[in-house]
Amino acid sequence: AARLEWAPLRPPSVEVAAAFSSRAIGRGRTPGLRHGAMVAPTAEIEARQPTYAPAVRKGDYPKEYKLKRYYTSGDIAQHNVSHDCWVSYFGRVYDLTPLLAEYVGPLAQPIIQAAGTDISHWFDEKTRQPKTHIDPETGLEEIYCPWGRYIHVPPKAPESNWATNFGTPWWEDERYFIGESAGRTRKVTVMNLLTKQKNTLVVPVEETVSEIQDRYFVHNAHAGSYTWKRLGKVMNMDKTLEENGMKDETEEFVRLGIDPDDHIPVIHLYFNDDLTEA
């Protein structure tokens, strides 16, 4: 894979390092925190397909995927290697694969090790910047990295191989944003009445039936050739399960000591005799 090495630069001055450190830990953004929020979102940002640096060969790109509005923790967990690295923080999901394609070396390792997980604990809840602490050796405030210093975090002291011209640090770079992290999920079983095949999906409660259908395509490429019904009633594909009368009773079952997995609601698929939609 074609990767960009750290460009040798003249040693940055202490003033430059201090200025960056102050900028990095002081310039706050407030992306929306969907669940257990402490800070309200300030602005919506647009999800987009990842873009790669010119030096990265197209043959090294991971398989292209369709963007979703919401991703479950299971969706994120599947992307857990350096050449396919997703993380979430503060309710948003980011594809850091392009970032790792441009960097090689030890600073990439903490991110690779965290691939497929939520890393909100790396950042301050109020500023959305990396957490800081007072270094016991220098007595200065610096970014707290118990798992190891990572990309775009300045070194403790000036280093000749630390590039300062990278622009926006990755945790503020909106080009890695691919969608929201699901605030809550629920289970639903989809039963194909033609083949009698049953598949249970974990879906965000915010998703419409049409978006759930997109998830189901991996089980049936012709899912668009079926009519989706619940208890004999045609479902509105542009509404959520709740809006279609399928109340999420998971919490109520748990409160009553009943296993929710014994009462997963079922959607029935009726074949339309038309294989044109796939």
mmCIF file of C-alpha atoms in Angstrom:
data_model
loop_
_atom_site.group_PDB
_atom_site.id
_atom_site.type_symbol
_atom_site.label_atom_id
_atom_site.label_comp_id
_atom_site.label_asym_id
_atom_site.label_seq_id
_atom_site.Cartn_x
_atom_site.Cartn_y
_atom_site.Cartn_z
ATOM 1 C CA ALA A 1 0.000 0.000 0.000
ATOM 2 C CA ALA A 2 1.258 3.446 -0.855
ATOM 3 C CA ARG A 3 1.711 5.501 2.298
ATOM 4 C CA LEU A 4 3.110 8.886 3.081
ATOM 5 C CA GLU A 5 6.000 8.975 5.498
ATOM 6 C CA TRP A 6 6.373 11.792 7.983
ATOM 7 C CA ALA A 7 8.076 14.613 6.104
ATOM 8 C CA PRO A 8 11.376 15.700 7.717
ATOM 9 C CA LEU A 9 11.075 19.273 8.882
ATOM 10 C CA ARG A 10 13.328 21.635 10.710
ATOM 11 C CA PRO A 11 12.806 21.385 14.463
ATOM 12 C CA PRO A 12 9.784 23.452 15.455
ATOM 13 C CA SER A 13 10.405 26.063 18.063
ATOM 14 C CA VAL A 14 9.081 25.709 21.569
ATOM 15 C CA GLU A 15 6.806 28.651 20.772
ATOM 16 C CA VAL A 16 5.360 26.828 17.725
ATOM 17 C CA ALA A 17 4.759 23.666 19.745
ATOM 18 C CA ALA A 18 3.170 25.636 22.556
ATOM 19 C CA ALA A 19 1.012 27.581 20.125
ATOM 20 C CA PHE A 20 -0.245 24.405 18.491
ATOM 21 C CA SER A 21 -0.820 22.723 21.818
ATOM 22 C CA SER A 22 -2.859 25.698 22.989
ATOM 23 C CA ARG A 23 -4.813 25.724 19.707
ATOM 24 C CA ALA A 24 -5.373 21.973 19.754
ATOM 25 C CA ILE A 25 -6.755 21.858 23.264
ATOM 26 C CA GLY A 26 -8.472 25.211 23.238
ATOM 27 C CA ARG A 27 -10.466 25.313 20.010
ATOM 28 C CA GLY A 28 -13.695 23.487 20.787
ATOM 29 C CA ARG A 29 -16.412 22.072 18.590
ATOM 30 C CA THR A 30 -19.661 20.679 19.773
ATOM 31 C CA PRO A 31 -20.822 17.779 17.632
ATOM 32 C CA GLY A 32 -24.217 16.404 18.665
ATOM 33 C CA LEU A 33 -24.268 13.866 21.461
ATOM 34 C CA ARG A 34 -27.268 11.673 20.739
ATOM 35 C CA HIS A 35 -27.557 9.635 23.911
ATOM 36 C CA GLY A 36 -26.829 10.929 27.411
ATOM 37 C CA ALA A 37 -26.044 14.313 25.921
ATOM 38 C CA MET A 38 -24.393 17.019 27.988
ATOM 39 C CA VAL A 39 -23.847 19.567 25.224
ATOM 40 C CA ALA A 40 -26.387 20.424 22.528
ATOM 41 C CA PRO A 41 -25.308 20.191 18.869
ATOM 42 C CA THR A 42 -24.312 23.470 17.262
ATOM 43 C CA ALA A 43 -24.630 22.573 13.600
ATOM 44 C CA GLU A 44 -25.399 19.713 11.281
ATOM 45 C CA ILE A 45 -22.598 18.371 9.117
ATOM 46 C CA GLU A 46 -22.981 16.334 5.960
ATOM 47 C CA ALA A 47 -21.889 12.708 5.825
ATOM 48 C CA ARG A 48 -19.772 11.854 2.809
ATOM 49 C CA GLN A 49 -17.855 9.001 1.262
ATOM 50 C CA PRO A 50 -14.205 8.936 2.399
ATOM 51 C CA THR A 51 -11.612 10.608 0.174
ATOM 52 C CA TYR A 52 -7.994 9.528 -0.087
ATOM 53 C CA ALA A 53 -4.740 11.357 -0.652
ATOM 54 C CA PRO A 54 -3.366 11.198 -4.245
ATOM 55 C CA ALA A 55 -0.438 9.080 -3.060
ATOM 56 C CA VAL A 56 -2.769 6.253 -1.995
ATOM 57 C CA ARG A 57 -3.353 3.792 -4.837
ATOM 58 C CA LYS A 58 -6.985 3.116 -5.742
ATOM 59 C CA GLY A 59 -6.283 -0.593 -5.499
ATOM 60 C CA ASP A 60 -5.638 -0.081 -1.799
ATOM 61 C CA TYR A 61 -9.018 1.525 -1.147
ATOM 62 C CA PRO A 62 -11.436 -0.624 0.894
ATOM 63 C CA LYS A 63 -14.715 -1.692 -0.689
ATOM 64 C CA GLU A 64 -17.088 1.229 -1.225
ATOM 65 C CA TYR A 65 -20.212 1.181 0.917
ATOM 66 C CA LYS A 66 -23.558 2.933 1.007
ATOM 67 C CA LEU A 67 -23.819 5.620 3.658
ATOM 68 C CA LYS A 68 -26.441 5.243 6.374
ATOM 69 C CA ARG A 69 -28.013 7.899 8.551
ATOM 70 C CA TYR A 70 -27.417 5.775 11.656
ATOM 71 C CA TYR A 71 -24.982 3.011 12.595
ATOM 72 C CA THR A 72 -25.268 0.479 15.405
ATOM 73 C CA SER A 73 -22.314 -0.515 17.584
ATOM 74 C CA GLY A 74 -22.349 -3.793 15.645
ATOM 75 C CA ASP A 75 -22.003 -1.919 12.354
ATOM 76 C CA ILE A 76 -18.989 -0.035 13.700
ATOM 77 C CA ALA A 77 -17.360 -3.109 15.251
ATOM 78 C CA GLN A 78 -17.028 -4.765 11.832
ATOM 79 C CA HIS A 79 -14.523 -2.107 10.733
ATOM 80 C CA ASN A 80 -11.700 -2.891 13.126
ATOM 81 C CA VAL A 81 -8.444 -3.015 11.143
ATOM 82 C CA SER A 82 -6.020 -0.415 9.787
ATOM 83 C CA HIS A 83 -7.262 -0.666 6.190
ATOM 84 C CA ASP A 84 -10.904 -0.445 7.316
ATOM 85 C CA CYS A 85 -11.077 1.640 10.474
ATOM 86 C CA TRP A 86 -14.232 3.177 11.899
ATOM 87 C CA VAL A 87 -14.624 4.796 15.305
ATOM 88 C CA SER A 88 -17.375 6.731 17.029
ATOM 89 C CA TYR A 89 -17.250 9.573 19.501
ATOM 90 C CA PHE A 90 -19.949 11.768 20.958
ATOM 91 C CA GLY A 91 -22.720 10.234 18.906
ATOM 92 C CA ARG A 92 -21.057 10.426 15.514
ATOM 93 C CA VAL A 93 -19.279 7.845 13.380
ATOM 94 C CA TYR A 94 -16.041 8.484 11.504
ATOM 95 C CA ASP A 95 -14.181 6.459 8.877
ATOM 96 C CA LEU A 96 -10.497 7.013 9.677
ATOM 97 C CA THR A 97 -9.260 4.640 6.972
ATOM 98 C CA PRO A 98 -8.055 7.547 4.763
ATOM 99 C CA LEU A 99 -6.149 9.002 7.724
ATOM 100 C CA LEU A 100 -4.345 5.731 8.401
ATOM 101 C CA ALA A 101 -3.592 5.335 4.694
ATOM 102 C CA GLU A 102 -1.541 8.534 4.888
ATOM 103 C CA TYR A 103 0.401 7.809 8.078
ATOM 104 C CA VAL A 104 2.747 5.013 9.057
ATOM 105 C CA GLY A 105 4.502 4.482 12.324
ATOM 106 C CA PRO A 106 3.788 4.261 16.049
ATOM 107 C CA LEU A 107 1.434 7.254 16.155
ATOM 108 C CA ALA A 108 -1.110 5.272 14.149
ATOM 109 C CA GLN A 109 -1.133 2.317 16.544
ATOM 110 C CA PRO A 110 -3.486 3.704 19.249
ATOM 111 C CA ILE A 111 -6.076 4.472 16.566
ATOM 112 C CA ILE A 112 -5.683 1.049 14.955
ATOM 113 C CA GLN A 113 -6.079 -0.629 18.343
ATOM 114 C CA ALA A 114 -9.263 1.367 18.946
ATOM 115 C CA ALA A 115 -10.739 0.587 15.501
ATOM 116 C CA GLY A 116 -14.355 -0.540 15.657
ATOM 117 C CA THR A 117 -15.032 1.022 19.066
ATOM 118 C CA ASP A 118 -16.293 4.206 20.685
ATOM 119 C CA ILE A 119 -13.483 6.557 21.727
ATOM 120 C CA SER A 120 -15.513 9.302 23.419
ATOM 121 C CA HIS A 121 -13.397 8.756 26.539
ATOM 122 C CA TRP A 122 -10.394 10.156 24.656
ATOM 123 C CA PHE A 123 -12.013 13.583 24.626
ATOM 124 C CA ASP A 124 -13.374 16.198 26.995
ATOM 125 C CA GLU A 125 -17.182 16.160 27.061
ATOM 126 C CA LYS A 126 -17.482 19.951 27.044
ATOM 127 C CA THR A 127 -14.817 21.019 24.542
ATOM 128 C CA ARG A 128 -14.817 17.856 22.379
ATOM 129 C CA GLN A 129 -11.025 18.171 22.355
ATOM 130 C CA PRO A 130 -8.527 15.535 23.573
ATOM 131 C CA LYS A 131 -8.388 15.309 27.348
ATOM 132 C CA THR A 132 -5.451 17.025 29.009
ATOM 133 C CA HIS A 133 -3.513 16.653 32.235
ATOM 134 C CA ILE A 134 -0.544 18.222 33.978
ATOM 135 C CA ASP A 135 2.613 16.320 33.126
ATOM 136 C CA PRO A 136 4.350 15.397 36.412
ATOM 137 C CA GLU A 137 7.795 15.814 34.838
ATOM 138 C CA THR A 138 7.380 19.191 33.128
ATOM 139 C CA GLY A 139 4.511 20.651 35.126
ATOM 140 C CA LEU A 140 2.896 21.701 31.835
ATOM 141 C CA GLU A 141 -0.573 20.905 30.511
ATOM 142 C CA GLU A 142 -0.510 18.359 27.705
ATOM 143 C CA ILE A 143 -2.836 15.960 25.935
ATOM 144 C CA TYR A 144 -3.534 12.871 28.019
ATOM 145 C CA CYS A 145 -2.658 9.686 26.095
ATOM 146 C CA PRO A 146 -2.386 6.697 28.485
ATOM 147 C CA TRP A 147 -2.865 4.392 25.466
ATOM 148 C CA GLY A 148 -0.004 6.115 23.626
ATOM 149 C CA ARG A 149 0.487 9.350 21.711
ATOM 150 C CA TYR A 150 -1.482 9.319 18.456
ATOM 151 C CA ILE A 151 -1.593 11.166 15.118
ATOM 152 C CA HIS A 152 -1.680 14.987 15.343
ATOM 153 C CA VAL A 153 -0.865 15.050 19.060
ATOM 154 C CA PRO A 154 2.261 17.204 19.588
ATOM 155 C CA PRO A 155 5.301 15.677 21.295
ATOM 156 C CA LYS A 156 6.340 16.732 24.790
ATOM 157 C CA ALA A 157 9.374 18.497 23.345
ATOM 158 C CA PRO A 158 10.177 19.778 19.841
ATOM 159 C CA GLU A 159 11.094 16.991 17.419
ATOM 160 C CA SER A 160 12.572 17.338 13.933
ATOM 161 C CA ASN A 161 10.251 14.715 12.419
ATOM 162 C CA TRP A 162 6.987 16.160 13.727
ATOM 163 C CA ALA A 163 5.063 17.896 10.945
ATOM 164 C CA THR A 164 3.136 21.000 11.987
ATOM 165 C CA ASN A 165 1.541 21.714 8.602
ATOM 166 C CA PHE A 166 -1.201 19.079 8.639
ATOM 167 C CA GLY A 167 -3.960 21.671 9.010
ATOM 168 C CA THR A 168 -7.044 20.447 10.865
ATOM 169 C CA PRO A 169 -6.430 17.634 13.407
ATOM 170 C CA TRP A 170 -8.364 14.500 12.518
ATOM 171 C CA TRP A 171 -10.769 14.713 15.468
ATOM 172 C CA GLU A 172 -12.037 18.042 14.080
ATOM 173 C CA ASP A 173 -11.964 17.064 10.401
ATOM 174 C CA GLU A 174 -15.508 16.695 9.080
ATOM 175 C CA ARG A 175 -14.386 14.837 5.950
ATOM 176 C CA TYR A 176 -14.176 11.627 8.007
ATOM 177 C CA PHE A 177 -17.798 11.897 9.217
ATOM 178 C CA ILE A 178 -20.048 9.191 7.742
ATOM 179 C CA GLY A 179 -23.188 9.287 9.909
ATOM 180 C CA GLU A 180 -24.734 9.271 13.359
ATOM 181 C CA SER A 181 -24.293 6.620 16.008
ATOM 182 C CA ALA A 182 -27.630 5.017 16.905
ATOM 183 C CA GLY A 183 -28.957 6.398 20.161
ATOM 184 C CA ARG A 184 -30.938 3.219 20.799
ATOM 185 C CA THR A 185 -31.470 -0.040 18.951
ATOM 186 C CA ARG A 186 -34.134 -2.719 18.844
ATOM 187 C CA LYS A 187 -34.560 -6.159 17.294
ATOM 188 C CA VAL A 188 -36.967 -7.076 14.533
ATOM 189 C CA THR A 189 -37.421 -10.364 12.683
ATOM 190 C CA VAL A 190 -38.035 -10.331 8.928
ATOM 191 C CA MET A 191 -39.776 -13.463 7.604
ATOM 192 C CA ASN A 192 -39.915 -14.247 3.909
ATOM 193 C CA LEU A 193 -43.235 -16.060 3.378
ATOM 194 C CA LEU A 194 -42.039 -17.387 0.018
ATOM 195 C CA THR A 195 -38.888 -19.117 1.255
ATOM 196 C CA LYS A 196 -39.820 -19.310 4.975
ATOM 197 C CA GLN A 197 -36.436 -17.760 5.772
ATOM 198 C CA LYS A 198 -36.264 -15.728 8.977
ATOM 199 C CA ASN A 199 -33.611 -13.155 9.836
ATOM 200 C CA THR A 200 -33.410 -11.127 13.034
ATOM 201 C CA LEU A 201 -31.875 -7.678 12.622
ATOM 202 C CA VAL A 202 -30.630 -5.162 15.176
ATOM 203 C CA VAL A 203 -31.734 -1.759 13.905
ATOM 204 C CA PRO A 204 -31.604 1.845 15.144
ATOM 205 C CA VAL A 205 -35.009 2.961 16.411
ATOM 206 C CA GLU A 206 -34.635 6.089 14.248
ATOM 207 C CA GLU A 207 -34.486 4.149 10.975
ATOM 208 C CA THR A 208 -37.404 3.960 8.566
ATOM 209 C CA VAL A 209 -38.650 0.641 7.208
ATOM 210 C CA SER A 210 -36.986 1.538 3.897
ATOM 211 C CA GLU A 211 -33.637 1.874 5.684
ATOM 212 C CA ILE A 212 -34.239 -1.451 7.436
ATOM 213 C CA GLN A 213 -34.910 -2.924 3.999
ATOM 214 C CA ASP A 214 -31.460 -1.702 2.924
ATOM 215 C CA ARG A 215 -29.968 -3.660 5.825
ATOM 216 C CA TYR A 216 -31.936 -6.737 4.792
ATOM 217 C CA PHE A 217 -30.542 -6.715 1.244
ATOM 218 C CA VAL A 218 -27.528 -8.748 2.428
ATOM 219 C CA HIS A 219 -29.956 -11.597 3.159
ATOM 220 C CA ASN A 220 -32.143 -11.146 0.093
ATOM 221 C CA ALA A 221 -30.936 -9.109 -2.893
ATOM 222 C CA HIS A 222 -34.521 -8.979 -4.214
ATOM 223 C CA ALA A 223 -36.041 -7.554 -1.027
ATOM 224 C CA GLY A 224 -37.488 -4.699 -3.097
ATOM 225 C CA SER A 225 -39.709 -7.201 -4.898
ATOM 226 C CA TYR A 226 -41.681 -7.919 -1.740
ATOM 227 C CA THR A 227 -44.484 -6.112 0.051
ATOM 228 C CA TRP A 228 -43.631 -5.548 3.692
ATOM 229 C CA LYS A 229 -46.507 -6.177 6.082
ATOM 230 C CA ARG A 230 -47.097 -6.270 9.818
ATOM 231 C CA LEU A 231 -50.121 -8.310 11.002
ATOM 232 C CA GLY A 232 -51.493 -8.262 7.458
ATOM 233 C CA LYS A 233 -51.235 -4.473 7.103
ATOM 234 C CA VAL A 234 -48.958 -2.940 4.455
ATOM 235 C CA MET A 235 -46.205 -0.924 6.139
ATOM 236 C CA ASN A 236 -45.330 2.651 5.273
ATOM 237 C CA MET A 237 -41.719 2.330 4.121
ATOM 238 C CA ASP A 238 -40.992 5.993 4.879
ATOM 239 C CA LYS A 239 -41.905 5.687 8.564
ATOM 240 C CA THR A 240 -40.169 4.071 11.523
ATOM 241 C CA LEU A 241 -41.303 0.832 13.123
ATOM 242 C CA GLU A 242 -42.851 2.822 15.969
ATOM 243 C CA GLU A 243 -44.724 5.013 13.497
ATOM 244 C CA ASN A 244 -46.009 1.838 11.844
ATOM 245 C CA GLY A 245 -47.555 0.729 15.134
ATOM 246 C CA MET A 246 -44.673 -1.547 16.213
ATOM 247 C CA LYS A 247 -43.970 -0.183 19.676
ATOM 248 C CA ASP A 248 -40.602 -1.079 21.174
ATOM 249 C CA GLU A 249 -41.531 -2.962 24.342
ATOM 250 C CA THR A 250 -38.011 -4.102 25.235
ATOM 251 C CA GLU A 251 -37.747 -2.012 28.400
ATOM 252 C CA GLU A 252 -41.200 -3.097 29.554
ATOM 253 C CA PHE A 253 -40.332 -6.768 29.088
ATOM 254 C CA VAL A 254 -37.106 -6.301 31.057
ATOM 255 C CA ARG A 255 -39.016 -4.527 33.841
ATOM 256 C CA LEU A 256 -41.402 -7.480 34.052
ATOM 257 C CA GLY A 257 -38.542 -10.005 34.063
ATOM 258 C CA ILE A 258 -39.437 -11.312 30.601
ATOM 259 C CA ASP A 259 -36.731 -12.072 28.045
ATOM 260 C CA PRO A 260 -37.294 -9.588 25.155
ATOM 261 C CA ASP A 261 -35.734 -12.071 22.724
ATOM 262 C CA ASP A 262 -38.774 -14.309 23.251
ATOM 263 C CA HIS A 263 -41.048 -11.552 21.932
ATOM 264 C CA ILE A 264 -39.282 -10.006 18.938
ATOM 265 C CA PRO A 265 -41.857 -8.485 16.546
ATOM 266 C CA VAL A 266 -42.053 -9.985 13.061
ATOM 267 C CA ILE A 267 -42.409 -8.332 9.646
ATOM 268 C CA HIS A 268 -43.788 -10.573 6.887
ATOM 269 C CA LEU A 269 -42.621 -10.272 3.291
ATOM 270 C CA TYR A 270 -45.116 -11.074 0.530
ATOM 271 C CA PHE A 271 -43.603 -11.820 -2.875
ATOM 272 C CA ASN A 272 -44.800 -9.520 -5.677
ATOM 273 C CA ASP A 273 -43.810 -11.887 -8.538
ATOM 274 C CA ASP A 274 -41.403 -9.224 -9.776
ATOM 275 C CA LEU A 275 -37.631 -9.645 -9.666
ATOM 276 C CA THR A 276 -36.852 -6.336 -11.348
ATOM 277 C CA GLU A 277 -36.029 -4.607 -8.053
ATOM 278 C CA ALA A 278 -32.801 -5.739 -6.484
#
